[in-house]
Amino acid sequence: MDFINIIVIFLAGIGASIFGTIVGGSSLITIPLLIVMGLSPHAAIGTDRIGIIGLTSAGWYKFHQKRLINYRVGFSMIVPAFTGSFLGANLVLQIHEAALKLIIAGLTVLMAALMILKPDIGSGRAKAPVRKQDYYWGALMTFFVGVYSGFYGVMAGTFLFYILLLWFKQSFLESAGTVKVAGFFMNVMAAAVFALNGAVDFLLGVVLFAGCFIGSFLGAHYSDKLGNAWIRRFFILIVALMIIKLFI
């Protein structure tokens, strides 16, 4: 791996994570880039998990400073995300990717429609209290996102956004913060499984970690200046890009 490729990975990590820490989707850029750099698909996914740990750790720190993390909700998502990620990473060669892709595409189209038809989602207005059963159902949905994260991981953070926005009625800013709690543990588990199976390029992983850490720090730092309205627009853009990627 030459020096130019390392710089490209580093800069891509910064760029992808600036907005990735706010609305998700950084892996849409980093995983294909790692494959172009010569990594196998499995190694690209595993190495990307190392980078996302940088994103979630820096984002967690900055959003904690801004008091935009609901720890009660975030901690309720850790165990199912951790467990699901472990299963997903171990089943990566056994799940039928075409069927999974179809399900993800359908859910993403539905989410895009809801964002457009219900502009109050994620605004933080008329926030209902979280009931006890909401935590149970939220944990179940988080488990399945964890499985997907371990299996592939692209847009897993955005799927956790879905849960926080629609199920826990959080604002976009609060969701951007709270998602880092489950996301951190989810990606640590997936990275560990891929590493133990020799599917991680540690040099590129460290470079990507550094880039994602810096990008996430910057994105989280300026997140409140964007506000919920602009974050919502970026979120819809990311979801639209994912729909195009899935169907093409």
CSV table of C-alpha atoms in Angstrom, one decimal:
chain,number,residue,atom,x,y,z
A,1,MET,CA,0.0,0.0,0.0
A,2,ASP,CA,1.7,3.2,-1.1
A,3,PHE,CA,1.7,6.6,0.6
A,4,ILE,CA,-0.8,8.2,-1.8
A,5,ASN,CA,-3.4,5.5,-1.1
A,6,ILE,CA,-2.9,6.0,2.6
A,7,ILE,CA,-3.5,9.7,2.3
A,8,VAL,CA,-6.6,9.1,0.1
A,9,ILE,CA,-8.1,6.8,2.8
A,10,PHE,CA,-7.3,9.3,5.5
A,11,LEU,CA,-9.0,12.2,3.7
A,12,ALA,CA,-11.9,10.0,2.7
A,13,GLY,CA,-12.4,9.1,6.3
A,14,ILE,CA,-12.5,12.8,7.3
A,15,GLY,CA,-14.9,13.7,4.5
A,16,ALA,CA,-17.2,10.8,5.0
A,17,SER,CA,-17.4,11.2,8.7
A,18,ILE,CA,-18.1,14.9,8.8
A,19,PHE,CA,-21.7,14.2,7.7
A,20,GLY,CA,-21.7,10.5,8.6
A,21,THR,CA,-21.6,11.4,12.3
A,22,ILE,CA,-24.7,13.5,11.9
A,23,VAL,CA,-26.9,11.4,9.5
A,24,GLY,CA,-25.0,8.2,8.9
A,25,GLY,CA,-23.8,6.8,5.6
A,26,SER,CA,-20.1,7.2,5.8
A,27,SER,CA,-19.6,3.5,4.8
A,28,LEU,CA,-21.2,4.2,1.5
A,29,ILE,CA,-18.0,5.9,0.6
A,30,THR,CA,-15.3,4.1,2.6
A,31,ILE,CA,-16.2,0.4,1.9
A,32,PRO,CA,-16.2,0.8,-2.0
A,33,LEU,CA,-13.0,2.9,-1.7
A,34,LEU,CA,-11.3,0.2,0.3
A,35,ILE,CA,-12.3,-2.4,-2.3
A,36,VAL,CA,-10.9,-0.2,-5.1
A,37,MET,CA,-7.7,0.0,-3.1
A,38,GLY,CA,-7.4,-3.8,-3.5
A,39,LEU,CA,-9.0,-5.2,-0.3
A,40,SER,CA,-11.4,-8.1,-0.6
A,41,PRO,CA,-15.1,-7.3,0.2
A,42,HIS,CA,-14.8,-9.0,3.6
A,43,ALA,CA,-11.6,-7.3,4.5
A,44,ALA,CA,-13.1,-4.0,3.3
A,45,ILE,CA,-16.1,-4.4,5.6
A,46,GLY,CA,-13.8,-5.5,8.6
A,47,THR,CA,-11.4,-2.6,8.0
A,48,ASP,CA,-14.3,-0.1,7.7
A,49,ARG,CA,-15.6,-1.3,11.2
A,50,ILE,CA,-12.2,-0.1,12.7
A,51,GLY,CA,-12.8,3.3,11.1
A,52,ILE,CA,-16.4,3.6,12.3
A,53,ILE,CA,-15.2,3.0,15.9
A,54,GLY,CA,-13.3,6.3,15.4
A,55,LEU,CA,-16.4,8.0,14.2
A,56,THR,CA,-18.6,6.8,17.0
A,57,SER,CA,-16.1,7.5,19.8
A,58,ALA,CA,-15.4,11.1,18.7
A,59,GLY,CA,-19.1,11.7,18.1
A,60,TRP,CA,-20.0,10.2,21.4
A,61,TYR,CA,-17.5,12.6,23.2
A,62,LYS,CA,-18.7,15.7,21.4
A,63,PHE,CA,-22.4,15.0,21.6
A,64,HIS,CA,-22.0,14.2,25.3
A,65,GLN,CA,-20.4,17.7,25.8
A,66,LYS,CA,-23.5,19.2,24.1
A,67,ARG,CA,-25.8,17.1,26.3
A,68,LEU,CA,-27.5,15.7,23.3
A,69,ILE,CA,-27.4,12.0,24.4
A,70,ASN,CA,-30.3,10.3,26.0
A,71,TYR,CA,-28.4,7.7,28.0
A,72,ARG,CA,-31.4,5.8,29.2
A,73,VAL,CA,-32.4,5.0,25.6
A,74,GLY,CA,-28.8,4.6,24.4
A,75,PHE,CA,-27.9,2.1,27.1
A,76,SER,CA,-31.1,0.1,26.4
A,77,MET,CA,-29.8,-0.4,22.9
A,78,ILE,CA,-26.2,-1.6,23.8
A,79,VAL,CA,-26.8,-5.3,24.6
A,80,PRO,CA,-29.1,-6.0,21.6
A,81,ALA,CA,-26.8,-4.1,19.2
A,82,PHE,CA,-23.7,-5.9,20.6
A,83,THR,CA,-25.3,-9.3,20.4
A,84,GLY,CA,-26.8,-8.8,17.0
A,85,SER,CA,-23.5,-7.5,15.6
A,86,PHE,CA,-21.7,-10.7,16.9
A,87,LEU,CA,-24.3,-12.9,15.2
A,88,GLY,CA,-24.2,-10.9,12.0
A,89,ALA,CA,-20.5,-10.9,11.7
A,90,ASN,CA,-20.3,-14.6,12.2
A,91,LEU,CA,-23.1,-15.3,9.7
A,92,VAL,CA,-21.7,-13.0,7.0
A,93,LEU,CA,-21.1,-15.9,4.6
A,94,GLN,CA,-24.4,-17.7,5.2
A,95,ILE,CA,-27.1,-15.0,4.8
A,96,HIS,CA,-28.6,-14.7,1.4
A,97,GLU,CA,-27.4,-11.2,0.4
A,98,ALA,CA,-30.0,-10.7,-2.4
A,99,ALA,CA,-32.9,-11.2,0.1
A,100,LEU,CA,-31.4,-9.0,2.7
A,101,LYS,CA,-30.8,-6.3,0.1
A,102,LEU,CA,-34.5,-6.4,-1.0
A,103,ILE,CA,-35.7,-6.0,2.5
A,104,ILE,CA,-33.3,-3.1,3.2
A,105,ALA,CA,-34.4,-1.4,0.0
A,106,GLY,CA,-38.1,-1.6,0.9
A,107,LEU,CA,-37.5,-0.2,4.4
A,108,THR,CA,-35.4,2.6,3.0
A,109,VAL,CA,-38.1,3.6,0.5
A,110,LEU,CA,-40.6,3.6,3.3
A,111,MET,CA,-38.4,5.8,5.5
A,112,ALA,CA,-37.9,8.3,2.7
A,113,ALA,CA,-41.6,8.5,2.2
A,114,LEU,CA,-42.2,9.1,5.9
A,115,MET,CA,-39.6,11.8,6.0
A,116,ILE,CA,-41.2,13.6,3.1
A,117,LEU,CA,-44.9,13.1,4.1
A,118,LYS,CA,-44.4,13.8,7.8
A,119,PRO,CA,-42.0,16.8,8.2
A,120,ASP,CA,-42.5,16.9,12.0
A,121,ILE,CA,-40.5,13.7,12.4
A,122,GLY,CA,-37.2,14.5,14.1
A,123,SER,CA,-38.2,18.1,14.8
A,124,GLY,CA,-38.4,17.5,18.6
A,125,ARG,CA,-42.0,18.9,18.7
A,126,ALA,CA,-44.8,17.2,20.5
A,127,LYS,CA,-42.4,14.6,22.0
A,128,ALA,CA,-44.3,11.8,23.7
A,129,PRO,CA,-42.9,10.1,26.9
A,130,VAL,CA,-41.1,6.8,26.3
A,131,ARG,CA,-43.1,3.9,27.7
A,132,LYS,CA,-41.7,0.7,29.2
A,133,GLN,CA,-42.8,-1.4,26.3
A,134,ASP,CA,-41.1,1.0,23.9
A,135,TYR,CA,-37.7,0.0,25.3
A,136,TYR,CA,-38.5,-3.7,24.7
A,137,TRP,CA,-39.6,-3.1,21.1
A,138,GLY,CA,-36.7,-0.7,20.5
A,139,ALA,CA,-34.3,-3.3,21.8
A,140,LEU,CA,-35.7,-5.9,19.5
A,141,MET,CA,-35.4,-3.7,16.4
A,142,THR,CA,-31.9,-2.7,17.5
A,143,PHE,CA,-30.9,-6.4,17.6
A,144,PHE,CA,-31.8,-6.8,14.0
A,145,VAL,CA,-29.9,-3.7,13.0
A,146,GLY,CA,-27.0,-5.1,15.0
A,147,VAL,CA,-27.2,-8.3,12.9
A,148,TYR,CA,-27.1,-6.2,9.7
A,149,SER,CA,-24.2,-4.2,11.0
A,150,GLY,CA,-22.1,-7.2,11.6
A,151,PHE,CA,-23.1,-8.7,8.2
A,152,TYR,CA,-22.4,-5.6,6.1
A,153,GLY,CA,-22.8,-2.3,8.0
A,154,VAL,CA,-23.4,0.2,5.3
A,155,MET,CA,-26.1,2.6,6.7
A,156,ALA,CA,-26.5,0.7,10.0
A,157,GLY,CA,-26.2,3.9,11.8
A,158,THR,CA,-29.0,5.4,9.7
A,159,PHE,CA,-31.2,2.4,10.6
A,160,LEU,CA,-30.6,3.1,14.2
A,161,PHE,CA,-31.7,6.7,13.4
A,162,TYR,CA,-34.9,5.2,12.1
A,163,ILE,CA,-35.6,3.6,15.5
A,164,LEU,CA,-34.7,6.7,17.5
A,165,LEU,CA,-36.7,9.1,15.3
A,166,LEU,CA,-39.8,7.0,14.8
A,167,TRP,CA,-40.0,4.8,17.9
A,168,PHE,CA,-38.4,7.0,20.6
A,169,LYS,CA,-39.6,10.3,19.0
A,170,GLN,CA,-36.2,11.9,19.3
A,171,SER,CA,-35.1,15.0,17.4
A,172,PHE,CA,-32.5,14.7,14.7
A,173,LEU,CA,-29.8,16.3,16.9
A,174,GLU,CA,-30.6,14.0,19.9
A,175,SER,CA,-30.7,11.0,17.6
A,176,ALA,CA,-27.3,11.9,16.2
A,177,GLY,CA,-25.9,11.8,19.7
A,178,THR,CA,-27.8,8.8,21.2
A,179,VAL,CA,-27.0,6.6,18.2
A,180,LYS,CA,-23.3,6.8,19.1
A,181,VAL,CA,-23.7,4.8,22.2
A,182,ALA,CA,-25.1,1.7,20.6
A,183,GLY,CA,-23.1,2.3,17.4
A,184,PHE,CA,-19.8,2.2,19.3
A,185,PHE,CA,-20.4,-1.2,20.9
A,186,MET,CA,-21.9,-2.6,17.8
A,187,ASN,CA,-18.9,-1.7,15.7
A,188,VAL,CA,-16.4,-2.9,18.3
A,189,MET,CA,-17.9,-6.3,18.3
A,190,ALA,CA,-18.0,-6.5,14.5
A,191,ALA,CA,-14.4,-5.3,14.2
A,192,ALA,CA,-13.3,-7.9,16.7
A,193,VAL,CA,-15.0,-10.8,14.9
A,194,PHE,CA,-13.5,-9.7,11.5
A,195,ALA,CA,-10.1,-9.2,13.1
A,196,LEU,CA,-10.1,-12.7,14.7
A,197,ASN,CA,-11.0,-14.1,11.2
A,198,GLY,CA,-8.1,-12.3,9.5
A,199,ALA,CA,-10.4,-9.9,7.6
A,200,VAL,CA,-8.9,-6.6,8.7
A,201,ASP,CA,-6.1,-4.6,7.2
A,202,PHE,CA,-4.7,-3.0,10.3
A,203,LEU,CA,-2.6,-0.3,8.7
A,204,LEU,CA,-5.6,1.0,6.7
A,205,GLY,CA,-7.8,0.5,9.7
A,206,VAL,CA,-5.7,2.7,11.9
A,207,VAL,CA,-5.5,5.4,9.1
A,208,LEU,CA,-9.2,5.2,8.6
A,209,PHE,CA,-9.8,5.4,12.3
A,210,ALA,CA,-7.8,8.6,12.5
A,211,GLY,CA,-9.6,10.2,9.6
A,212,CYS,CA,-13.0,9.2,10.9
A,213,PHE,CA,-12.2,10.4,14.4
A,214,ILE,CA,-11.3,13.8,13.1
A,215,GLY,CA,-14.2,14.1,10.7
A,216,SER,CA,-16.7,13.0,13.4
A,217,PHE,CA,-15.3,15.5,15.9
A,218,LEU,CA,-15.8,18.3,13.3
A,219,GLY,CA,-19.2,17.1,12.3
A,220,ALA,CA,-20.5,16.8,15.9
A,221,HIS,CA,-18.9,20.1,16.9
A,222,TYR,CA,-20.9,22.0,14.2
A,223,SER,CA,-24.0,19.9,14.4
A,224,ASP,CA,-26.0,22.4,16.5
A,225,LYS,CA,-25.2,25.1,14.0
A,226,LEU,CA,-27.0,23.1,11.3
A,227,GLY,CA,-30.1,22.5,13.5
A,228,ASN,CA,-32.8,19.9,13.0
A,229,ALA,CA,-34.1,21.3,9.7
A,230,TRP,CA,-30.8,21.1,7.8
A,231,ILE,CA,-29.9,17.7,9.4
A,232,ARG,CA,-33.3,16.5,8.1
A,233,ARG,CA,-32.4,17.6,4.6
A,234,PHE,CA,-29.0,15.8,4.7
A,235,PHE,CA,-30.7,12.7,6.1
A,236,ILE,CA,-33.2,12.6,3.2
A,237,LEU,CA,-30.3,13.1,0.8
A,238,ILE,CA,-28.4,10.2,2.3
A,239,VAL,CA,-31.4,7.9,2.3
A,240,ALA,CA,-32.1,8.8,-1.4
A,241,LEU,CA,-28.5,8.0,-2.3
A,242,MET,CA,-28.8,4.6,-0.5
A,243,ILE,CA,-32.0,3.8,-2.4
A,244,ILE,CA,-30.2,4.5,-5.7
A,245,LYS,CA,-27.3,2.4,-4.6
A,246,LEU,CA,-29.5,-0.5,-3.6
A,247,PHE,CA,-31.6,-0.6,-6.8
A,248,ILE,CA,-28.6,0.0,-9.1
